PDB file of C-alpha atoms in Angstrom:
ATOM      1  CA  ALA F  31     -42.852-107.142 -63.546  1.00  0.00           C
ATOM      2  CA  GLN F  32     -45.092-106.705 -66.330  1.00  0.00           C
ATOM      3  CA  THR F  33     -44.790-108.778 -69.441  1.00  0.00           C
ATOM      4  CA  VAL F  34     -46.714-107.800 -73.163  1.00  0.00           C
ATOM      5  CA  THR F  35     -46.772-110.593 -75.465  1.00  0.00           C
ATOM      6  CA  GLN F  36     -47.295-110.136 -79.442  1.00  0.00           C
ATOM      7  CA  SER F  37     -47.522-113.892 -80.880  1.00  0.00           C
ATOM      8  CA  GLN F  38     -47.940-112.550 -84.411  1.00  0.00           C
ATOM      9  CA  PRO F  39     -44.314-111.787 -85.845  1.00  0.00           C
ATOM     10  CA  GLU F  40     -45.836-110.497 -89.002  1.00  0.00           C
ATOM     11  CA  MET F  41     -49.001-110.498 -90.961  1.00  0.00           C
ATOM     12  CA  SER F  42     -50.059-109.787 -94.157  1.00  0.00           C
ATOM     13  CA  VAL F  43     -53.750-108.450 -95.717  1.00  0.00           C
ATOM     14  CA  GLN F  44     -55.304-107.283 -98.934  1.00  0.00           C
ATOM     15  CA  GLU F  45     -56.335-103.161 -98.818  1.00  0.00           C
ATOM     16  CA  ALA F  46     -59.827-102.909 -97.942  1.00  0.00           C
ATOM     17  CA  GLU F  47     -60.082-106.161 -95.341  1.00  0.00           C
ATOM     18  CA  THR F  48     -60.424-106.087 -91.873  1.00  0.00           C
ATOM     19  CA  VAL F  49     -57.270-107.428 -89.757  1.00  0.00           C
ATOM     20  CA  THR F  50     -57.010-107.898 -86.079  1.00  0.00           C
ATOM     21  CA  LEU F  51     -53.518-108.094 -83.995  1.00  0.00           C
ATOM     22  CA  SER F  52     -53.481-109.584 -80.885  1.00  0.00           C
ATOM     23  CA  CYS F  53     -52.087-109.216 -77.422  1.00  0.00           C
ATOM     24  CA  THR F  54     -52.022-110.024 -74.001  1.00  0.00           C
ATOM     25  CA  TYR F  55     -50.119-109.330 -71.198  1.00  0.00           C
ATOM     26  CA  ASP F  56     -49.732-110.453 -67.593  1.00  0.00           C
ATOM     27  CA  THR F  57     -49.975-108.156 -64.608  1.00  0.00           C
ATOM     28  CA  SER F  58     -50.608-108.202 -61.166  1.00  0.00           C
ATOM     29  CA  GLU F  59     -51.632-104.806 -60.938  1.00  0.00           C
ATOM     30  CA  ASN F  60     -55.596-103.848 -61.039  1.00  0.00           C
ATOM     31  CA  ASN F  61     -55.210-100.261 -62.585  1.00  0.00           C
ATOM     32  CA  TYR F  62     -53.347 -99.960 -65.592  1.00  0.00           C
ATOM     33  CA  TYR F  63     -53.564 -98.224 -68.874  1.00  0.00           C
ATOM     34  CA  LEU F  64     -52.670-100.147 -72.425  1.00  0.00           C
ATOM     35  CA  PHE F  65     -51.442 -98.674 -75.657  1.00  0.00           C
ATOM     36  CA  TRP F  66     -50.829 -99.358 -79.534  1.00  0.00           C
ATOM     37  CA  TYR F  67     -48.140 -97.374 -80.982  1.00  0.00           C
ATOM     38  CA  LYS F  68     -47.285 -97.594 -84.877  1.00  0.00           C
ATOM     39  CA  GLN F  69     -44.275 -97.697 -86.334  1.00  0.00           C
ATOM     40  CA  PRO F  70     -43.929 -97.042 -89.835  1.00  0.00           C
ATOM     41  CA  PRO F  71     -40.539 -97.106 -92.211  1.00  0.00           C
ATOM     42  CA  SER F  72     -40.256 -93.612 -91.122  1.00  0.00           C
ATOM     43  CA  ARG F  73     -39.290 -94.888 -87.830  1.00  0.00           C
ATOM     44  CA  GLN F  74     -41.425 -92.193 -85.989  1.00  0.00           C
ATOM     45  CA  MET F  75     -43.718 -94.118 -82.896  1.00  0.00           C
ATOM     46  CA  ILE F  76     -47.343 -92.854 -83.458  1.00  0.00           C
ATOM     47  CA  LEU F  77     -49.758 -93.164 -81.058  1.00  0.00           C
ATOM     48  CA  VAL F  78     -53.041 -95.159 -82.502  1.00  0.00           C
ATOM     49  CA  ILE F  79     -54.961 -95.979 -79.579  1.00  0.00           C
ATOM     50  CA  ARG F  80     -55.071 -95.827 -75.618  1.00  0.00           C
ATOM     51  CA  GLN F  81     -57.267 -97.744 -73.382  1.00  0.00           C
ATOM     52  CA  GLU F  82     -57.799 -97.484 -69.447  1.00  0.00           C
ATOM     53  CA  ALA F  83     -58.156-100.913 -67.613  1.00  0.00           C
ATOM     54  CA  TYR F  84     -61.317 -99.083 -65.544  1.00  0.00           C
ATOM     55  CA  LYS F  85     -63.423 -98.419 -68.315  1.00  0.00           C
ATOM     56  CA  GLN F  86     -65.458-101.541 -70.106  1.00  0.00           C
ATOM     57  CA  GLN F  87     -66.128 -99.828 -73.314  1.00  0.00           C
ATOM     58  CA  ASN F  88     -63.477-100.573 -75.890  1.00  0.00           C
ATOM     59  CA  ALA F  89     -61.652 -97.300 -77.123  1.00  0.00           C
ATOM     60  CA  THR F  90     -62.559 -96.635 -80.606  1.00  0.00           C
ATOM     61  CA  GLU F  91     -60.582 -94.119 -83.470  1.00  0.00           C
ATOM     62  CA  ASN F  92     -61.612 -93.948 -86.590  1.00  0.00           C
ATOM     63  CA  ARG F  93     -60.903 -97.410 -88.642  1.00  0.00           C
ATOM     64  CA  PHE F  94     -58.988 -98.452 -85.468  1.00  0.00           C
ATOM     65  CA  SER F  95     -60.686-100.049 -82.299  1.00  0.00           C
ATOM     66  CA  VAL F  96     -59.634-102.460 -79.655  1.00  0.00           C
ATOM     67  CA  ASN F  97     -61.234-105.906 -77.828  1.00  0.00           C
ATOM     68  CA  PHE F  98     -59.977-105.191 -74.230  1.00  0.00           C
ATOM     69  CA  GLN F  99     -61.082-108.480 -72.145  1.00  0.00           C
ATOM     70  CA  LYS F 100     -59.732-107.741 -68.817  1.00  0.00           C
ATOM     71  CA  ALA F 101     -60.419-111.266 -67.490  1.00  0.00           C
ATOM     72  CA  ALA F 102     -58.367-112.675 -70.281  1.00  0.00           C
ATOM     73  CA  LYS F 103     -55.902-109.636 -70.204  1.00  0.00           C
ATOM     74  CA  SER F 104     -56.184-109.605 -73.956  1.00  0.00           C
ATOM     75  CA  PHE F 105     -56.025-106.477 -76.009  1.00  0.00           C
ATOM     76  CA  SER F 106     -56.192-106.966 -79.571  1.00  0.00           C
ATOM     77  CA  LEU F 107     -56.612-104.496 -82.268  1.00  0.00           C
ATOM     78  CA  LYS F 108     -58.839-104.090 -84.951  1.00  0.00           C
ATOM     79  CA  ILE F 109     -57.949-102.238 -88.468  1.00  0.00           C
ATOM     80  CA  SER F 110     -61.168-102.279 -91.058  1.00  0.00           C
ATOM     81  CA  ASP F 111     -60.868-100.994 -94.428  1.00  0.00           C
ATOM     82  CA  SER F 112     -56.620-101.237 -94.105  1.00  0.00           C
ATOM     83  CA  GLN F 113     -55.104 -99.044 -96.323  1.00  0.00           C
ATOM     84  CA  LEU F 114     -51.678 -99.324 -97.671  1.00  0.00           C
ATOM     85  CA  GLY F 115     -50.308 -95.923 -95.072  1.00  0.00           C
ATOM     86  CA  ASP F 116     -51.477 -98.931 -92.264  1.00  0.00           C
ATOM     87  CA  THR F 117     -48.441-100.925 -93.238  1.00  0.00           C
ATOM     88  CA  ALA F 118     -45.986-100.293 -89.887  1.00  0.00           C
ATOM     89  CA  MET F 119     -44.377-102.343 -87.101  1.00  0.00           C
ATOM     90  CA  TYR F 120     -47.789-101.966 -84.346  1.00  0.00           C
ATOM     91  CA  PHE F 121     -46.324-102.853 -80.573  1.00  0.00           C
ATOM     92  CA  CYS F 122     -48.932-103.322 -77.886  1.00  0.00           C
ATOM     93  CA  ALA F 123     -47.961-101.382 -74.819  1.00  0.00           C
ATOM     94  CA  PHE F 124     -48.850-101.534 -71.019  1.00  0.00           C
ATOM     95  CA  MET F 125     -48.317 -98.766 -68.698  1.00  0.00           C
ATOM     96  CA  LYS F 126     -49.103 -99.211 -65.020  1.00  0.00           C
ATOM     97  CA  ASP F 127     -51.071 -96.503 -62.893  1.00  0.00           C
ATOM     98  CA  GLY F 128     -48.261 -95.429 -60.528  1.00  0.00           C
ATOM     99  CA  GLY F 129     -50.178 -93.592 -58.438  1.00  0.00           C
ATOM    100  CA  GLY F 130     -47.613 -90.280 -58.122  1.00  0.00           C
ATOM    101  CA  GLY F 131     -44.105 -91.980 -59.928  1.00  0.00           C
ATOM    102  CA  ALA F 132     -43.502 -91.985 -63.617  1.00  0.00           C
ATOM    103  CA  ASP F 133     -43.428 -94.935 -64.740  1.00  0.00           C
ATOM    104  CA  GLY F 134     -42.159 -96.083 -68.510  1.00  0.00           C
ATOM    105  CA  LEU F 135     -44.098 -98.353 -71.281  1.00  0.00           C
ATOM    106  CA  THR F 136     -43.872-102.154 -71.469  1.00  0.00           C
ATOM    107  CA  PHE F 137     -43.458-102.914 -75.209  1.00  0.00           C
ATOM    108  CA  GLY F 138     -44.536-105.983 -76.882  1.00  0.00           C
ATOM    109  CA  LYS F 139     -42.103-107.290 -79.381  1.00  0.00           C
ATOM    110  CA  GLY F 140     -44.136-105.734 -82.051  1.00  0.00           C
ATOM    111  CA  THR F 141     -46.166-107.206 -84.908  1.00  0.00           C
ATOM    112  CA  HIS F 142     -45.314-106.404 -88.960  1.00  0.00           C
ATOM    113  CA  LEU F 143     -48.007-105.609 -90.647  1.00  0.00           C
ATOM    114  CA  ILE F 144     -47.982-105.608 -94.498  1.00  0.00           C
ATOM    115  CA  ILE F 145     -51.021-104.228 -96.309  1.00  0.00           C
ATOM    116  CA  GLN F 146     -51.040-105.845-100.114  1.00  0.00           C
ATOM    117  CA  PRO F 147     -52.002-103.457-102.850  1.00  0.00           C
TER     118      PRO F 147
ATOM    119  CA  ASP T 212     -43.990 -77.293 -84.846  1.00  0.00           C
ATOM    120  CA  THR T 213     -42.501 -80.462 -83.864  1.00  0.00           C
ATOM    121  CA  ALA T 214     -43.968 -81.719 -80.248  1.00  0.00           C
ATOM    122  CA  VAL T 215     -40.668 -83.889 -79.451  1.00  0.00           C
ATOM    123  CA  SER T 216     -37.535 -83.387 -81.236  1.00  0.00           C
ATOM    124  CA  GLN T 217     -34.270 -85.063 -81.192  1.00  0.00           C
ATOM    125  CA  THR T 218     -30.672 -84.322 -82.474  1.00  0.00           C
ATOM    126  CA  PRO T 219     -29.017 -85.522 -84.317  1.00  0.00           C
ATOM    127  CA  LYS T 220     -31.229 -88.167 -86.148  1.00  0.00           C
ATOM    128  CA  TYR T 221     -28.280 -90.293 -87.228  1.00  0.00           C
ATOM    129  CA  LEU T 222     -25.123 -90.635 -85.251  1.00  0.00           C
ATOM    130  CA  VAL T 223     -22.117 -92.920 -86.162  1.00  0.00           C
ATOM    131  CA  THR T 224     -19.077 -92.770 -83.840  1.00  0.00           C
ATOM    132  CA  GLN T 225     -15.910 -95.216 -83.003  1.00  0.00           C
ATOM    133  CA  MET T 226     -15.554 -97.785 -80.411  1.00  0.00           C
ATOM    134  CA  GLY T 227     -14.568 -95.829 -76.908  1.00  0.00           C
ATOM    135  CA  ASN T 228     -15.721 -92.294 -77.571  1.00  0.00           C
ATOM    136  CA  ASP T 229     -18.395 -89.736 -75.647  1.00  0.00           C
ATOM    137  CA  LYS T 230     -21.362 -88.673 -77.383  1.00  0.00           C
ATOM    138  CA  SER T 231     -24.405 -86.726 -77.130  1.00  0.00           C
ATOM    139  CA  ILE T 232     -28.005 -86.798 -77.979  1.00  0.00           C
ATOM    140  CA  LYS T 233     -30.217 -84.350 -77.712  1.00  0.00           C
ATOM    141  CA  CYS T 234     -34.328 -83.856 -76.937  1.00  0.00           C
ATOM    142  CA  GLU T 235     -36.499 -80.986 -76.764  1.00  0.00           C
ATOM    143  CA  GLN T 236     -40.092 -80.845 -76.490  1.00  0.00           C
ATOM    144  CA  ASN T 237     -42.493 -78.127 -76.625  1.00  0.00           C
ATOM    145  CA  LEU T 238     -45.380 -79.594 -75.372  1.00  0.00           C
ATOM    146  CA  GLY T 239     -45.410 -78.425 -71.675  1.00  0.00           C
ATOM    147  CA  HIS T 240     -45.088 -81.625 -70.291  1.00  0.00           C
ATOM    148  CA  ASP T 241     -43.454 -82.308 -67.188  1.00  0.00           C
ATOM    149  CA  THR T 242     -41.815 -85.715 -67.466  1.00  0.00           C
ATOM    150  CA  MET T 243     -39.568 -87.061 -69.869  1.00  0.00           C
ATOM    151  CA  TYR T 244     -37.962 -90.346 -70.588  1.00  0.00           C
ATOM    152  CA  TRP T 245     -35.181 -92.286 -72.865  1.00  0.00           C
ATOM    153  CA  TYR T 246     -35.917 -95.462 -74.697  1.00  0.00           C
ATOM    154  CA  LYS T 247     -33.882 -97.935 -76.373  1.00  0.00           C
ATOM    155  CA  GLN T 248     -34.873 -99.937 -79.918  1.00  0.00           C
ATOM    156  CA  ASP T 249     -32.201-102.834 -80.223  1.00  0.00           C
ATOM    157  CA  SER T 250     -31.694-104.612 -83.974  1.00  0.00           C
ATOM    158  CA  LYS T 251     -34.901-106.874 -83.170  1.00  0.00           C
ATOM    159  CA  LYS T 252     -37.187-103.602 -83.142  1.00  0.00           C
ATOM    160  CA  PHE T 253     -37.492-104.233 -79.125  1.00  0.00           C
ATOM    161  CA  LEU T 254     -38.089-101.123 -77.010  1.00  0.00           C
ATOM    162  CA  LYS T 255     -37.197-100.954 -73.391  1.00  0.00           C
ATOM    163  CA  ILE T 256     -37.392 -97.659 -71.039  1.00  0.00           C
ATOM    164  CA  MET T 257     -34.170 -96.644 -69.880  1.00  0.00           C
ATOM    165  CA  PHE T 258     -34.683 -93.288 -67.861  1.00  0.00           C
ATOM    166  CA  SER T 259     -37.598 -90.851 -66.765  1.00  0.00           C
ATOM    167  CA  TYR T 260     -37.265 -87.860 -65.822  1.00  0.00           C
ATOM    168  CA  ASN T 261     -39.953 -85.653 -63.481  1.00  0.00           C
ATOM    169  CA  ASN T 262     -39.520 -82.190 -62.787  1.00  0.00           C
ATOM    170  CA  LYS T 263     -35.407 -82.734 -63.577  1.00  0.00           C
ATOM    171  CA  GLU T 264     -35.671 -85.524 -60.685  1.00  0.00           C
ATOM    172  CA  LEU T 265     -34.600 -88.987 -62.543  1.00  0.00           C
ATOM    173  CA  ILE T 266     -37.866 -91.143 -61.412  1.00  0.00           C
ATOM    174  CA  ILE T 267     -36.649 -94.995 -62.883  1.00  0.00           C
ATOM    175  CA  ASN T 268     -33.316 -96.285 -64.025  1.00  0.00           C
ATOM    176  CA  GLU T 269     -33.746 -99.660 -65.415  1.00  0.00           C
ATOM    177  CA  THR T 270     -30.433-101.234 -65.005  1.00  0.00           C
ATOM    178  CA  VAL T 271     -28.740 -99.085 -67.886  1.00  0.00           C
ATOM    179  CA  PRO T 272     -24.858 -99.045 -67.670  1.00  0.00           C
ATOM    180  CA  ASN T 273     -23.501 -95.933 -65.948  1.00  0.00           C
ATOM    181  CA  ARG T 274     -21.938 -95.007 -69.068  1.00  0.00           C
ATOM    182  CA  PHE T 275     -25.113 -93.654 -69.924  1.00  0.00           C
ATOM    183  CA  SER T 276     -26.140 -90.780 -68.082  1.00  0.00           C
ATOM    184  CA  PRO T 277     -29.172 -88.268 -68.121  1.00  0.00           C
ATOM    185  CA  LYS T 278     -29.088 -84.304 -68.128  1.00  0.00           C
ATOM    186  CA  SER T 279     -32.028 -82.547 -67.986  1.00  0.00           C
ATOM    187  CA  PRO T 280     -31.283 -78.263 -68.095  1.00  0.00           C
ATOM    188  CA  ASP T 281     -34.666 -77.831 -67.521  1.00  0.00           C
ATOM    189  CA  LYS T 282     -38.057 -79.717 -67.683  1.00  0.00           C
ATOM    190  CA  ALA T 283     -38.065 -79.284 -71.511  1.00  0.00           C
ATOM    191  CA  HIS T 284     -34.744 -80.716 -72.028  1.00  0.00           C
ATOM    192  CA  LEU T 285     -33.559 -84.211 -71.502  1.00  0.00           C
ATOM    193  CA  ASN T 286     -30.292 -85.091 -72.897  1.00  0.00           C
ATOM    194  CA  LEU T 287     -28.686 -88.476 -72.999  1.00  0.00           C
ATOM    195  CA  HIS T 288     -25.167 -88.583 -72.523  1.00  0.00           C
ATOM    196  CA  ILE T 289     -23.258 -92.198 -73.164  1.00  0.00           C
ATOM    197  CA  ASN T 290     -19.559 -92.587 -72.463  1.00  0.00           C
ATOM    198  CA  SER T 291     -17.090 -95.099 -73.585  1.00  0.00           C
ATOM    199  CA  LEU T 292     -19.035 -96.313 -76.420  1.00  0.00           C
ATOM    200  CA  GLU T 293     -19.531-100.354 -77.105  1.00  0.00           C
ATOM    201  CA  LEU T 294     -20.323-102.111 -80.201  1.00  0.00           C
ATOM    202  CA  GLY T 295     -23.560-103.366 -78.889  1.00  0.00           C
ATOM    203  CA  ASP T 296     -24.932 -99.557 -77.993  1.00  0.00           C
ATOM    204  CA  SER T 297     -25.696 -99.710 -81.456  1.00  0.00           C
ATOM    205  CA  ALA T 298     -29.609 -99.104 -81.284  1.00  0.00           C
ATOM    206  CA  VAL T 299     -32.438 -96.291 -82.290  1.00  0.00           C
ATOM    207  CA  TYR T 300     -32.881 -94.348 -79.112  1.00  0.00           C
ATOM    208  CA  PHE T 301     -36.234 -92.573 -78.398  1.00  0.00           C
ATOM    209  CA  CYS T 302     -36.742 -89.678 -76.317  1.00  0.00           C
ATOM    210  CA  ALA T 303     -40.400 -88.951 -75.073  1.00  0.00           C
ATOM    211  CA  SER T 304     -42.723 -87.076 -72.841  1.00  0.00           C
ATOM    212  CA  SER T 305     -46.006 -86.963 -70.937  1.00  0.00           C
ATOM    213  CA  LEU T 306     -47.872 -84.570 -69.359  1.00  0.00           C
ATOM    214  CA  SER T 307     -47.221 -85.585 -65.887  1.00  0.00           C
ATOM    215  CA  THR T 308     -47.340 -89.093 -64.352  1.00  0.00           C
ATOM    216  CA  SER T 309     -48.365 -92.412 -65.051  1.00  0.00           C
ATOM    217  CA  ARG T 310     -51.860 -91.712 -66.626  1.00  0.00           C
ATOM    218  CA  ASP T 311     -50.563 -89.968 -69.206  1.00  0.00           C
ATOM    219  CA  THR T 312     -49.861 -90.295 -72.894  1.00  0.00           C
ATOM    220  CA  GLN T 313     -46.129 -90.352 -73.923  1.00  0.00           C
ATOM    221  CA  TYR T 314     -45.397 -88.874 -77.347  1.00  0.00           C
ATOM    222  CA  PHE T 315     -42.530 -89.610 -78.623  1.00  0.00           C
ATOM    223  CA  GLY T 316     -39.285 -87.664 -80.360  1.00  0.00           C
ATOM    224  CA  PRO T 317     -38.571 -89.138 -84.104  1.00  0.00           C
ATOM    225  CA  GLY T 318     -35.339 -91.585 -82.998  1.00  0.00           C
ATOM    226  CA  THR T 319     -31.520 -91.041 -83.197  1.00  0.00           C
ATOM    227  CA  ARG T 320     -29.957 -94.020 -84.691  1.00  0.00           C
ATOM    228  CA  LEU T 321     -26.535 -94.611 -83.346  1.00  0.00           C
ATOM    229  CA  THR T 322     -23.798 -96.774 -85.091  1.00  0.00           C
ATOM    230  CA  VAL T 323     -20.711 -97.674 -83.339  1.00  0.00           C
ATOM    231  CA  LEU T 324     -18.031 -98.719 -85.756  1.00  0.00           C
TER     232      LEU T 324
END
């Protein structure tokens, strides 16, 4: 079974600063996918970024980028030039490559990120 | 053009009642899921359906039953509701199997009194 750990229950930064959210995971799988989802107060789960474990290059999406360290089983999210709208819960999630069967996501407990004006 | 929709968004009911939550996706995806988010915001998979076939069932009580009339719909039926069932329930879908990103609905907040 997989586990995902987010060690920062809450973080607070000033607008325009850069912030990094940490995530570590434990798995015996070699092929898998990692995700960051954002959940603002509206409750909607929004995909922020996705990383395939077989890719060495770190994924980026505009102001969002990850630092994927496969050997260390670490998958941190960096948000540059943070904006008030980035205030949300951020969930790190793991999905194994099931090779045919549909698998659910294994989530961490989340980090509540607050962007201060 | 909502990709994954759920109804209702809020559901308040008494213990012992039976209720259903509906989910529809218009993305043409083959696989749909139900997740439960508890009061501490922890999300856990409950079920997934692939081409109307149940794929996984993560030790969920048998009071919960997913029903899929077609691949665009996956409804969640809950019998004999208990206080501990109070949570937010999310439906999600993905194109096919476990290589594909899952997209979530807006969630249904269930409160059992």
